Amino acid sequence: MSTSSIQFDRRSFLKVTATTGGGMMLGLSWAASAAEISEAPFMEAMTFNAFVKISPEGVITIMSPNPECGQNIKTAMPMLVAEELDCDWSKVVVEQAGLDSTKYTRQVAGGSGSTPASWKPLRTAGATARQMLISAAAKRWNVSASECSTSNGVVLHTASGKKATYGELATDAAKMEVPKDVPLKAVKDFKIIGQSHKAVDNKKIFTGKQEFGLDFKREGMLIGVVARPPAFGMKIKSVNDSRTKSMPGIKQVIRFGNKVAVLGSSTWEVLKGRERLAIEWEVDTKLESSADHDAKMTELLGKSLEKPQRKDGDALAQFEGAHKVIESKFEAPFLPHAPMEPMNFFADVREDKAELIGPTQNPGSARNAAAQVLGIAPEKVSVMMTRMGGGFGRRLNADFAAEAAEVSKLAKAPVKLMWTREDDMTGGIYRPACHYLYRAALDAQGNVKAIHVRGAGLNVGNPLRENNFPAGAIEHFLAEGHNQQSNITTGPWRAPVHNFLAFAEQSFLDEIAEATGKDPVQLRLDWLAKAEKSPVGNVPYKIDRFRNTIELAAKKANWGKAPAGVFQGFSAYFSFNTYVAQVVEVTLEAGQPKIKRMVCAVDCGVVINPEHAINQIEGGLVDGLGHAMFSNMTFKDGVPDQTNYDSYRVIKMGDTPPVEVYFVENELDPTGLGEPALPPLSAAVGNAIFKATGIRLRKQPFSLNGLRNV
Amino acid sequence: MAEFTLKVNGTKYKVEAAADTPLLWILRDHLGLTGSKYGCGIGQCGACTVHVNGESMRSCALPVSAVGKAQVITIEGLSKTGEHPVQQAWHEVDVPQCGYCQAGQIMSAAALLKKNPTPSDADINSAMSGNICRCGTYNRIREAIHVAAKKVKS
């Protein structure tokens, strides 16, 4: 096809699109939507900066640099650019950028950090391009730039009535000098930010055309699966691959380290080929069981730490003279991430370069890990991110990408390595198991004199977030965290440490309220007032924001005014610079608790895309409920007991109660939402179940206590 | 290896594969129809859901040899350009987070509405109990099914 005919096709497509947008197919909700236009190639676009390209036809392409794992960042990031560019959002085409450290910073989906980190840079990129378009128009019309304005993708000169579209100006504008220190809009002037916009990939997702990592295909690539040790602590003794090699469709069998890769032309053939490997495994290091883990953590909870993570006053002395001491132990298991799309990656490793394509939350770390295993410079490794079928922290780890690179190198062929669900669930990198001991010393009047928390986790690093509220409000506060090495591998799991610490902490606050006859919401508000008036040590949370969030949740849920038979539980937590407060309502049906409603108030500053923000928070609560109620990962002699969704129970639709989400309204810089809604939820559930049944739940999952969410 | 003739989304295909190959891998590896997803391989998560003679089925647990002359419809064949009421409703409610399970969810929902055009919440919970969404978009899925039901009615 010649260049000119391609251009004709592009133009005619855009014309059709414009007509559709004008009304012909208006009944179709995605007519002329961003996703629709993105399927068409378009004329050579002028590049303004790393985020903005504008073609002469007026198609505005905005690059989304961060990985998309369901947080809808691929819609939110371009909205930031489009807001300041002042263009028509329905005409914007969004493209996923690959890893490019020369153009972008922090291409990571983790730490609820994409939004706060992009808030100013991406808006600046849009505002800068807008200024260049204005300058080009001013020059063309021989007027002052200060007399020109923009609206919806058009530059206007009101005095003369002249106007030009961004497309008409693009070629000239892209050559203008890049202005510095461009002012940004005030929050009150936002037109795109703060309005709900549908996810840009919706149509592709709903028609089966969206490419995820596992869907990636390249001519000539091999499909691979890997046999890995069946237990943590085992290694290969011997391999006999003759039965595999003789099978049709099997191209190569490669032993590397303690693993064996089976490569072939179709998935089913390599899966069958792997089954026929005769591998003898032997014990390498100690084979750990859950009973060993529990015993170790119990032992550590009895030990003090020479250098505690936080020490205000002298808590131990207060316990010695206390009128009353309350003490509770909380336990949480290992958890796999179990994203719907199991781990996989494509790698094409050549003599002096490597191309990686797949689902990763951290392409930079995938590049570095691959470079290390290949023994080449990181600059020789390119990484393109596909959309991810969930991440939850699992894809922050680069093990699976580096493994694909290693296999491609050994096979001397492009390879897509896939993990089965069983590989994914038993392959390690779990949420660490953790136990906590909480103690409070009360005086004769029921005042809390001291709080002592001691944590112990397996490969957890620091099991505490020692500056968490109520630290800052308590005169004598001691926080000690133990880490125990284990050969069960761990990694970040949605809201690392917070995800279980919040349960222990917020359940224990409820126990304190119960023991001292205080209302749980009032107890928190009183302590926030104390931390405001006479703060003790480091207080990282903002008192007024925390208070507003707690009060909003209490108000919206009618805290304390539940009808007879409805029992409420409260929880509030600050993580990733976002404030969250929750009320869960429980009823009893045939003696079993049923979660009826979950209410969540959030202060995350400016809300960029409200519907997606709500979706993310709903997901956080549902995720929190599912893991609190059902999910458990245990080991016997290094072998995971749970291997697939039949033995590992995740939350299902019938378990899911209605969720209500409310935002504290302010104009503060936005903070992230991927993680903060999850941590406090399980305590709100446990506290509500206590009100309903009198049973304190201190061990997850709650199903171990015989409880179901009926 | 044996040869099978399949009718998928109204088109006839000849494929050569082992008789026990699950339909899912025929669709994905042989026919290039990757809209049906692999999630568990044991019929537990629903990401691979397709319609076989109008019934919702887990293609990961259905050997190609058992498909016979049945009409198979995948997410790619549910409608021409995404105009099925369930697909439209999914967009209106802006259901997905990661989106990986949604093709299976949509196929299960479409099969449900064919049998029961006005399902209650309990009907929906029951019909959708075999479809996992790890992102937890269940409330939106339930809402979207009600929205789709209204579209079907009008």
PDB file of N, CA and C in Angstrom, chain A residues 28-30 69-70 72 198-199 202-203 206 208 212 214-215 267-268 272 337-338 340-342 387-390 392 420-421 611-612 615-616 618-619 623 627 644 651-653 656-657, chain B residues 1 20-22 25 28-29 34-35 37-40 42 44-45 75-76 81-82 87-88 90-92 94-100 106 124-125 129 132 134-136 138-142:
ATOM      1  N   LEU A  28     -25.488   4.814  19.972  1.00  0.00           N
ATOM      2  CA  LEU A  28     -24.453   3.899  20.451  1.00  0.00           C
ATOM      3  C   LEU A  28     -23.563   4.642  21.414  1.00  0.00           C
ATOM      4  N   SER A  29     -23.454   4.127  22.618  1.00  0.00           N
ATOM      5  CA  SER A  29     -22.812   4.940  23.643  1.00  0.00           C
ATOM      6  C   SER A  29     -21.321   5.113  23.401  1.00  0.00           C
ATOM      7  N   TRP A  30     -20.695   4.251  22.615  1.00  0.00           N
ATOM      8  CA  TRP A  30     -19.278   4.517  22.405  1.00  0.00           C
ATOM      9  C   TRP A  30     -18.982   5.041  21.014  1.00  0.00           C
ATOM     10  N   CYS A  69      -3.189  -1.711  35.643  1.00  0.00           N
ATOM     11  CA  CYS A  69      -3.543  -3.010  36.228  1.00  0.00           C
ATOM     12  C   CYS A  69      -4.978  -3.006  36.741  1.00  0.00           C
ATOM     13  N   GLY A  70      -5.757  -2.011  36.310  1.00  0.00           N
ATOM     14  CA  GLY A  70      -7.146  -1.969  36.749  1.00  0.00           C
ATOM     15  C   GLY A  70      -7.435  -0.767  37.629  1.00  0.00           C
ATOM     16  N   ASN A  72      -7.286   2.077  36.472  1.00  0.00           N
ATOM     17  CA  ASN A  72      -7.779   3.029  35.483  1.00  0.00           C
ATOM     18  C   ASN A  72      -6.898   4.260  35.350  1.00  0.00           C
ATOM     19  N   LYS A 198     -15.473   7.647  31.087  1.00  0.00           N
ATOM     20  CA  LYS A 198     -15.410   6.185  30.966  1.00  0.00           C
ATOM     21  C   LYS A 198     -13.990   5.730  30.650  1.00  0.00           C
ATOM     22  N   ALA A 199     -13.678   4.499  31.035  1.00  0.00           N
ATOM     23  CA  ALA A 199     -12.342   3.959  30.789  1.00  0.00           C
ATOM     24  C   ALA A 199     -12.067   3.879  29.288  1.00  0.00           C
ATOM     25  N   ASN A 202     -12.584   0.501  27.380  1.00  0.00           N
ATOM     26  CA  ASN A 202     -13.828  -0.262  27.597  1.00  0.00           C
ATOM     27  C   ASN A 202     -14.262  -1.084  26.389  1.00  0.00           C
ATOM     28  N   LYS A 203     -14.337  -0.446  25.240  1.00  0.00           N
ATOM     29  CA  LYS A 203     -14.896  -1.165  24.090  1.00  0.00           C
ATOM     30  C   LYS A 203     -14.062  -2.397  23.749  1.00  0.00           C
ATOM     31  N   PHE A 206     -14.816  -5.129  26.226  1.00  0.00           N
ATOM     32  CA  PHE A 206     -16.140  -5.766  26.136  1.00  0.00           C
ATOM     33  C   PHE A 206     -16.335  -6.557  24.850  1.00  0.00           C
ATOM     34  N   GLY A 208     -13.673  -8.350  23.505  1.00  0.00           N
ATOM     35  CA  GLY A 208     -12.640  -9.389  23.463  1.00  0.00           C
ATOM     36  C   GLY A 208     -11.401  -9.000  22.687  1.00  0.00           C
ATOM     37  N   PHE A 212      -4.105  -8.576  26.571  1.00  0.00           N
ATOM     38  CA  PHE A 212      -3.404  -8.730  27.847  1.00  0.00           C
ATOM     39  C   PHE A 212      -2.100  -9.474  27.553  1.00  0.00           C
ATOM     40  N   LEU A 214      -1.050 -12.465  28.240  1.00  0.00           N
ATOM     41  CA  LEU A 214      -1.194 -13.838  27.738  1.00  0.00           C
ATOM     42  C   LEU A 214      -1.678 -13.888  26.295  1.00  0.00           C
ATOM     43  N   ASP A 215      -2.274 -12.765  25.825  1.00  0.00           N
ATOM     44  CA  ASP A 215      -2.801 -12.747  24.464  1.00  0.00           C
ATOM     45  C   ASP A 215      -1.743 -12.371  23.438  1.00  0.00           C
ATOM     46  N   THR A 267      -0.120 -24.215  23.700  1.00  0.00           N
ATOM     47  CA  THR A 267      -0.198 -24.260  25.159  1.00  0.00           C
ATOM     48  C   THR A 267      -0.487 -25.664  25.678  1.00  0.00           C
ATOM     49  N   TRP A 268      -1.504 -26.307  25.076  1.00  0.00           N
ATOM     50  CA  TRP A 268      -1.898 -27.624  25.585  1.00  0.00           C
ATOM     51  C   TRP A 268      -0.764 -28.630  25.440  1.00  0.00           C
ATOM     52  N   LYS A 272       0.982 -30.658  28.548  1.00  0.00           N
ATOM     53  CA  LYS A 272       1.054 -32.120  28.592  1.00  0.00           C
ATOM     54  C   LYS A 272       2.510 -32.584  28.639  1.00  0.00           C
ATOM     55  N   HIS A 337      -1.465 -13.467  45.652  1.00  0.00           N
ATOM     56  CA  HIS A 337      -2.194 -12.330  45.079  1.00  0.00           C
ATOM     57  C   HIS A 337      -3.352 -12.801  44.214  1.00  0.00           C
ATOM     58  N   ALA A 338      -3.136 -13.929  43.563  1.00  0.00           N
ATOM     59  CA  ALA A 338      -4.170 -14.558  42.727  1.00  0.00           C
ATOM     60  C   ALA A 338      -4.842 -13.607  41.745  1.00  0.00           C
ATOM     61  N   MET A 340      -6.374 -12.419  38.259  1.00  0.00           N
ATOM     62  CA  MET A 340      -7.079 -13.296  37.305  1.00  0.00           C
ATOM     63  C   MET A 340      -6.170 -13.755  36.162  1.00  0.00           C
ATOM     64  N   GLU A 341      -5.299 -12.880  35.730  1.00  0.00           N
ATOM     65  CA  GLU A 341      -4.334 -13.293  34.696  1.00  0.00           C
ATOM     66  C   GLU A 341      -3.074 -13.772  35.400  1.00  0.00           C
ATOM     67  N   PRO A 342      -2.745 -15.062  35.256  1.00  0.00           N
ATOM     68  CA  PRO A 342      -1.536 -15.535  35.923  1.00  0.00           C
ATOM     69  C   PRO A 342      -0.282 -14.903  35.324  1.00  0.00           C
ATOM     70  N   ARG A 387      -1.649  -4.376  29.026  1.00  0.00           N
ATOM     71  CA  ARG A 387      -2.603  -4.253  30.117  1.00  0.00           C
ATOM     72  C   ARG A 387      -2.483  -5.497  30.991  1.00  0.00           C
ATOM     73  N   MET A 388      -2.665  -5.321  32.300  1.00  0.00           N
ATOM     74  CA  MET A 388      -2.519  -6.454  33.218  1.00  0.00           C
ATOM     75  C   MET A 388      -3.869  -6.956  33.684  1.00  0.00           C
ATOM     76  N   GLY A 389      -4.031  -8.256  33.753  1.00  0.00           N
ATOM     77  CA  GLY A 389      -5.213  -8.849  34.366  1.00  0.00           C
ATOM     78  C   GLY A 389      -5.037  -8.879  35.870  1.00  0.00           C
ATOM     79  N   GLY A 390      -4.981  -7.703  36.458  1.00  0.00           N
ATOM     80  CA  GLY A 390      -4.787  -7.570  37.908  1.00  0.00           C
ATOM     81  C   GLY A 390      -3.321  -7.603  38.281  1.00  0.00           C
ATOM     82  N   PHE A 392      -2.163  -6.316  42.115  1.00  0.00           N
ATOM     83  CA  PHE A 392      -2.238  -6.435  43.572  1.00  0.00           C
ATOM     84  C   PHE A 392      -0.858  -6.504  44.220  1.00  0.00           C
ATOM     85  N   THR A 420       0.642 -21.457  34.846  1.00  0.00           N
ATOM     86  CA  THR A 420      -0.739 -21.886  35.061  1.00  0.00           C
ATOM     87  C   THR A 420      -1.221 -21.277  36.375  1.00  0.00           C
ATOM     88  N   ARG A 421      -2.508 -21.424  36.646  1.00  0.00           N
ATOM     89  CA  ARG A 421      -3.017 -20.934  37.943  1.00  0.00           C
ATOM     90  C   ARG A 421      -2.277 -21.613  39.088  1.00  0.00           C
ATOM     91  N   GLU A 611     -16.076   8.438  39.051  1.00  0.00           N
ATOM     92  CA  GLU A 611     -16.636   7.090  38.928  1.00  0.00           C
ATOM     93  C   GLU A 611     -15.554   6.023  39.094  1.00  0.00           C
ATOM     94  N   HIS A 612     -14.378   6.299  38.561  1.00  0.00           N
ATOM     95  CA  HIS A 612     -13.291   5.324  38.711  1.00  0.00           C
ATOM     96  C   HIS A 612     -12.724   5.334  40.118  1.00  0.00           C
ATOM     97  N   ASN A 615     -15.090   3.248  41.990  1.00  0.00           N
ATOM     98  CA  ASN A 615     -14.874   1.844  41.618  1.00  0.00           C
ATOM     99  C   ASN A 615     -13.669   1.267  42.377  1.00  0.00           C
ATOM    100  N   GLN A 616     -12.612   2.053  42.419  1.00  0.00           N
ATOM    101  CA  GLN A 616     -11.385   1.590  43.079  1.00  0.00           C
ATOM    102  C   GLN A 616     -11.618   1.376  44.582  1.00  0.00           C
ATOM    103  N   GLU A 618     -14.613   0.856  46.035  1.00  0.00           N
ATOM    104  CA  GLU A 618     -15.505  -0.319  46.156  1.00  0.00           C
ATOM    105  C   GLU A 618     -14.683  -1.600  46.098  1.00  0.00           C
ATOM    106  N   GLY A 619     -13.778  -1.654  45.128  1.00  0.00           N
ATOM    107  CA  GLY A 619     -12.938  -2.841  44.969  1.00  0.00           C
ATOM    108  C   GLY A 619     -12.078  -3.090  46.198  1.00  0.00           C
ATOM    109  N   ASP A 623     -12.380  -6.473  48.209  1.00  0.00           N
ATOM    110  CA  ASP A 623     -11.134  -7.241  48.353  1.00  0.00           C
ATOM    111  C   ASP A 623     -10.849  -7.468  49.843  1.00  0.00           C
ATOM    112  N   HIS A 627     -10.800 -11.280  51.692  1.00  0.00           N
ATOM    113  CA  HIS A 627      -9.641 -11.855  52.362  1.00  0.00           C
ATOM    114  C   HIS A 627      -9.862 -11.996  53.859  1.00  0.00           C
ATOM    115  N   ASN A 644      -5.384 -23.689  43.646  1.00  0.00           N
ATOM    116  CA  ASN A 644      -6.224 -23.116  42.589  1.00  0.00           C
ATOM    117  C   ASN A 644      -7.475 -22.567  43.262  1.00  0.00           C
ATOM    118  N   ILE A 651     -13.577 -13.966  47.189  1.00  0.00           N
ATOM    119  CA  ILE A 651     -14.942 -13.460  47.323  1.00  0.00           C
ATOM    120  C   ILE A 651     -15.681 -13.592  45.990  1.00  0.00           C
ATOM    121  N   LYS A 652     -16.982 -13.867  46.074  1.00  0.00           N
ATOM    122  CA  LYS A 652     -17.814 -13.995  44.875  1.00  0.00           C
ATOM    123  C   LYS A 652     -18.974 -13.008  44.962  1.00  0.00           C
ATOM    124  N   MET A 653     -19.732 -12.951  43.900  1.00  0.00           N
ATOM    125  CA  MET A 653     -20.781 -11.936  43.849  1.00  0.00           C
ATOM    126  C   MET A 653     -21.772 -12.059  45.010  1.00  0.00           C
ATOM    127  N   THR A 656     -21.031 -10.301  48.241  1.00  0.00           N
ATOM    128  CA  THR A 656     -20.693  -8.884  48.155  1.00  0.00           C
ATOM    129  C   THR A 656     -21.881  -7.986  48.486  1.00  0.00           C
ATOM    130  N   PRO A 657     -21.790  -7.257  49.597  1.00  0.00           N
ATOM    131  CA  PRO A 657     -22.878  -6.347  49.968  1.00  0.00           C
ATOM    132  C   PRO A 657     -22.756  -5.022  49.218  1.00  0.00           C
TER     133      PRO A 657
ATOM    134  N   MET B   1      -3.324 -36.951  17.533  1.00  0.00           N
ATOM    135  CA  MET B   1      -3.847 -35.795  16.786  1.00  0.00           C
ATOM    136  C   MET B   1      -5.016 -36.243  15.918  1.00  0.00           C
ATOM    137  N   ASP B  20      -8.094 -34.330  23.527  1.00  0.00           N
ATOM    138  CA  ASP B  20      -8.399 -33.821  24.874  1.00  0.00           C
ATOM    139  C   ASP B  20      -8.068 -32.329  25.028  1.00  0.00           C
ATOM    140  N   THR B  21      -7.670 -31.691  23.931  1.00  0.00           N
ATOM    141  CA  THR B  21      -7.351 -30.262  24.031  1.00  0.00           C
ATOM    142  C   THR B  21      -8.599 -29.481  24.424  1.00  0.00           C
ATOM    143  N   PRO B  22      -8.536 -28.699  25.501  1.00  0.00           N
ATOM    144  CA  PRO B  22      -9.716 -27.908  25.870  1.00  0.00           C
ATOM    145  C   PRO B  22     -10.057 -26.892  24.777  1.00  0.00           C
ATOM    146  N   TRP B  25      -8.102 -23.564  24.494  1.00  0.00           N
ATOM    147  CA  TRP B  25      -6.793 -23.451  23.828  1.00  0.00           C
ATOM    148  C   TRP B  25      -6.921 -23.558  22.317  1.00  0.00           C
ATOM    149  N   ARG B  28      -7.903 -19.958  21.485  1.00  0.00           N
ATOM    150  CA  ARG B  28      -6.828 -18.989  21.692  1.00  0.00           C
ATOM    151  C   ARG B  28      -5.608 -19.266  20.808  1.00  0.00           C
ATOM    152  N   ASP B  29      -5.152 -20.505  20.806  1.00  0.00           N
ATOM    153  CA  ASP B  29      -3.906 -20.826  20.085  1.00  0.00           C
ATOM    154  C   ASP B  29      -4.143 -21.106  18.603  1.00  0.00           C
ATOM    155  N   THR B  34      -8.595 -14.607  21.200  1.00  0.00           N
ATOM    156  CA  THR B  34      -8.026 -14.537  22.555  1.00  0.00           C
ATOM    157  C   THR B  34      -8.930 -13.793  23.539  1.00  0.00           C
ATOM    158  N   GLY B  35     -10.160 -13.483  23.102  1.00  0.00           N
ATOM    159  CA  GLY B  35     -11.087 -12.801  24.026  1.00  0.00           C
ATOM    160  C   GLY B  35     -11.487 -13.677  25.198  1.00  0.00           C
ATOM    161  N   LYS B  37     -10.626 -15.951  28.147  1.00  0.00           N
ATOM    162  CA  LYS B  37      -9.387 -15.904  28.938  1.00  0.00           C
ATOM    163  C   LYS B  37      -9.132 -17.177  29.720  1.00  0.00           C
ATOM    164  N   TYR B  38      -7.847 -17.424  29.942  1.00  0.00           N
ATOM    165  CA  TYR B  38      -7.436 -18.495  30.855  1.00  0.00           C
ATOM    166  C   TYR B  38      -7.302 -17.906  32.257  1.00  0.00           C
ATOM    167  N   GLY B  39      -7.975 -18.534  33.232  1.00  0.00           N
ATOM    168  CA  GLY B  39      -7.819 -18.074  34.614  1.00  0.00           C
ATOM    169  C   GLY B  39      -7.487 -19.187  35.576  1.00  0.00           C
ATOM    170  N   CYS B  40      -8.043 -20.379  35.338  1.00  0.00           N
ATOM    171  CA  CYS B  40      -7.817 -21.453  36.307  1.00  0.00           C
ATOM    172  C   CYS B  40      -7.629 -22.818  35.651  1.00  0.00           C
ATOM    173  N   ILE B  42      -9.730 -25.147  35.428  1.00  0.00           N
ATOM    174  CA  ILE B  42     -10.536 -26.206  36.054  1.00  0.00           C
ATOM    175  C   ILE B  42     -12.006 -25.794  36.199  1.00  0.00           C
ATOM    176  N   GLN B  44     -13.367 -23.107  37.382  1.00  0.00           N
ATOM    177  CA  GLN B  44     -13.715 -22.497  38.674  1.00  0.00           C
ATOM    178  C   GLN B  44     -13.862 -20.979  38.622  1.00  0.00           C
ATOM    179  N   CYS B  45     -13.301 -20.324  37.600  1.00  0.00           N
ATOM    180  CA  CYS B  45     -13.265 -18.850  37.646  1.00  0.00           C
ATOM    181  C   CYS B  45     -14.140 -18.193  36.592  1.00  0.00           C
ATOM    182  N   ILE B  75     -16.874 -14.238  22.982  1.00  0.00           N
ATOM    183  CA  ILE B  75     -17.086 -12.799  23.184  1.00  0.00           C
ATOM    184  C   ILE B  75     -16.936 -12.047  21.856  1.00  0.00           C
ATOM    185  N   GLU B  76     -16.047 -12.534  20.992  1.00  0.00           N
ATOM    186  CA  GLU B  76     -15.843 -11.855  19.701  1.00  0.00           C
ATOM    187  C   GLU B  76     -17.081 -11.950  18.821  1.00  0.00           C
ATOM    188  N   THR B  81     -20.279  -5.303  16.633  1.00  0.00           N
ATOM    189  CA  THR B  81     -19.368  -4.220  17.034  1.00  0.00           C
ATOM    190  C   THR B  81     -19.556  -3.807  18.483  1.00  0.00           C
ATOM    191  N   GLY B  82     -20.073  -4.724  19.277  1.00  0.00           N
ATOM    192  CA  GLY B  82     -20.234  -4.389  20.689  1.00  0.00           C
ATOM    193  C   GLY B  82     -21.587  -3.799  21.014  1.00  0.00           C
ATOM    194  N   GLN B  87     -23.151  -5.653  26.590  1.00  0.00           N
ATOM    195  CA  GLN B  87     -21.914  -4.892  26.350  1.00  0.00           C
ATOM    196  C   GLN B  87     -22.162  -3.394  26.546  1.00  0.00           C
ATOM    197  N   GLN B  88     -23.310  -2.930  26.037  1.00  0.00           N
ATOM    198  CA  GLN B  88     -23.647  -1.508  26.206  1.00  0.00           C
ATOM    199  C   GLN B  88     -23.833  -1.162  27.676  1.00  0.00           C
ATOM    200  N   TRP B  90     -22.511  -2.633  30.221  1.00  0.00           N
ATOM    201  CA  TRP B  90     -21.200  -2.677  30.886  1.00  0.00           C
ATOM    202  C   TRP B  90     -20.474  -1.323  30.735  1.00  0.00           C
ATOM    203  N   HIS B  91     -20.672  -0.715  29.561  1.00  0.00           N
ATOM    204  CA  HIS B  91     -20.033   0.589  29.319  1.00  0.00           C
ATOM    205  C   HIS B  91     -20.738   1.692  30.113  1.00  0.00           C
ATOM    206  N   GLU B  92     -22.063   1.643  30.112  1.00  0.00           N
ATOM    207  CA  GLU B  92     -22.818   2.677  30.836  1.00  0.00           C
ATOM    208  C   GLU B  92     -22.466   2.675  32.311  1.00  0.00           C
ATOM    209  N   ASP B  94     -19.747   1.484  33.459  1.00  0.00           N
ATOM    210  CA  ASP B  94     -18.283   1.594  33.532  1.00  0.00           C
ATOM    211  C   ASP B  94     -17.742   0.560  34.526  1.00  0.00           C
ATOM    212  N   VAL B  95     -18.050  -0.701  34.213  1.00  0.00           N
ATOM    213  CA  VAL B  95     -17.826  -1.796  35.163  1.00  0.00           C
ATOM    214  C   VAL B  95     -16.354  -2.072  35.479  1.00  0.00           C
ATOM    215  N   PRO B  96     -15.469  -2.170  34.484  1.00  0.00           N
ATOM    216  CA  PRO B  96     -14.219  -2.890  34.761  1.00  0.00           C
ATOM    217  C   PRO B  96     -13.184  -2.119  35.563  1.00  0.00           C
ATOM    218  N   GLN B  97     -12.362  -2.908  36.206  1.00  0.00           N
ATOM    219  CA  GLN B  97     -11.077  -2.401  36.664  1.00  0.00           C
ATOM    220  C   GLN B  97     -10.045  -2.990  35.708  1.00  0.00           C
ATOM    221  N   CYS B  98      -9.471  -4.159  36.037  1.00  0.00           N
ATOM    222  CA  CYS B  98      -8.449  -4.677  35.116  1.00  0.00           C
ATOM    223  C   CYS B  98      -9.068  -5.186  33.812  1.00  0.00           C
ATOM    224  N   GLY B  99     -10.292  -5.702  33.868  1.00  0.00           N
ATOM    225  CA  GLY B  99     -10.996  -6.095  32.661  1.00  0.00           C
ATOM    226  C   GLY B  99     -10.797  -7.535  32.226  1.00  0.00           C
ATOM    227  N   TYR B 100      -9.898  -8.250  32.882  1.00  0.00           N
ATOM    228  CA  TYR B 100      -9.544  -9.598  32.413  1.00  0.00           C
ATOM    229  C   TYR B 100     -10.718 -10.575  32.495  1.00  0.00           C
ATOM    230  N   ILE B 106     -19.494 -11.099  30.903  1.00  0.00           N
ATOM    231  CA  ILE B 106     -20.482 -10.668  29.905  1.00  0.00           C
ATOM    232  C   ILE B 106     -21.159 -11.883  29.269  1.00  0.00           C
ATOM    233  N   ILE B 124     -29.327 -13.199  39.862  1.00  0.00           N
ATOM    234  CA  ILE B 124     -28.033 -12.782  39.303  1.00  0.00           C
ATOM    235  C   ILE B 124     -26.892 -13.378  40.124  1.00  0.00           C
ATOM    236  N   ASN B 125     -26.981 -13.255  41.458  1.00  0.00           N
ATOM    237  CA  ASN B 125     -25.915 -13.821  42.303  1.00  0.00           C
ATOM    238  C   ASN B 125     -25.714 -15.298  42.007  1.00  0.00           C
ATOM    239  N   SER B 129     -22.346 -16.924  40.050  1.00  0.00           N
ATOM    240  CA  SER B 129     -21.501 -17.422  41.145  1.00  0.00           C
ATOM    241  C   SER B 129     -20.242 -18.127  40.642  1.00  0.00           C
ATOM    242  N   ILE B 132     -15.427 -15.285  38.783  1.00  0.00           N
ATOM    243  CA  ILE B 132     -14.665 -14.534  39.783  1.00  0.00           C
ATOM    244  C   ILE B 132     -14.186 -13.221  39.181  1.00  0.00           C
ATOM    245  N   ARG B 134     -11.484 -10.648  40.581  1.00  0.00           N
ATOM    246  CA  ARG B 134     -10.539 -10.432  41.677  1.00  0.00           C
ATOM    247  C   ARG B 134     -10.456  -8.945  42.056  1.00  0.00           C
ATOM    248  N   CYS B 135     -10.835  -8.050  41.113  1.00  0.00           N
ATOM    249  CA  CYS B 135     -10.851  -6.617  41.438  1.00  0.00           C
ATOM    250  C   CYS B 135     -12.061  -6.254  42.293  1.00  0.00           C
ATOM    251  N   GLY B 136     -13.058  -7.130  42.343  1.00  0.00           N
ATOM    252  CA  GLY B 136     -14.224  -6.872  43.179  1.00  0.00           C
ATOM    253  C   GLY B 136     -15.240  -5.927  42.571  1.00  0.00           C
ATOM    254  N   TYR B 138     -18.126  -6.690  41.564  1.00  0.00           N
ATOM    255  CA  TYR B 138     -19.394  -7.430  41.563  1.00  0.00           C
ATOM    256  C   TYR B 138     -20.634  -6.534  41.603  1.00  0.00           C
ATOM    257  N   ASN B 139     -20.582  -5.473  42.425  1.00  0.00           N
ATOM    258  CA  ASN B 139     -21.774  -4.617  42.519  1.00  0.00           C
ATOM    259  C   ASN B 139     -22.078  -3.954  41.186  1.00  0.00           C
ATOM    260  N   ARG B 140     -21.018  -3.585  40.468  1.00  0.00           N
ATOM    261  CA  ARG B 140     -21.223  -2.957  39.158  1.00  0.00           C
ATOM    262  C   ARG B 140     -21.724  -3.974  38.137  1.00  0.00           C
ATOM    263  N   ILE B 141     -21.218  -5.186  38.220  1.00  0.00           N
ATOM    264  CA  ILE B 141     -21.683  -6.231  37.307  1.00  0.00           C
ATOM    265  C   ILE B 141     -23.182  -6.473  37.528  1.00  0.00           C
ATOM    266  N   ARG B 142     -23.565  -6.563  38.800  1.00  0.00           N
ATOM    267  CA  ARG B 142     -24.980  -6.799  39.121  1.00  0.00           C
ATOM    268  C   ARG B 142     -25.838  -5.657  38.584  1.00  0.00           C
TER     269      ARG B 142
END
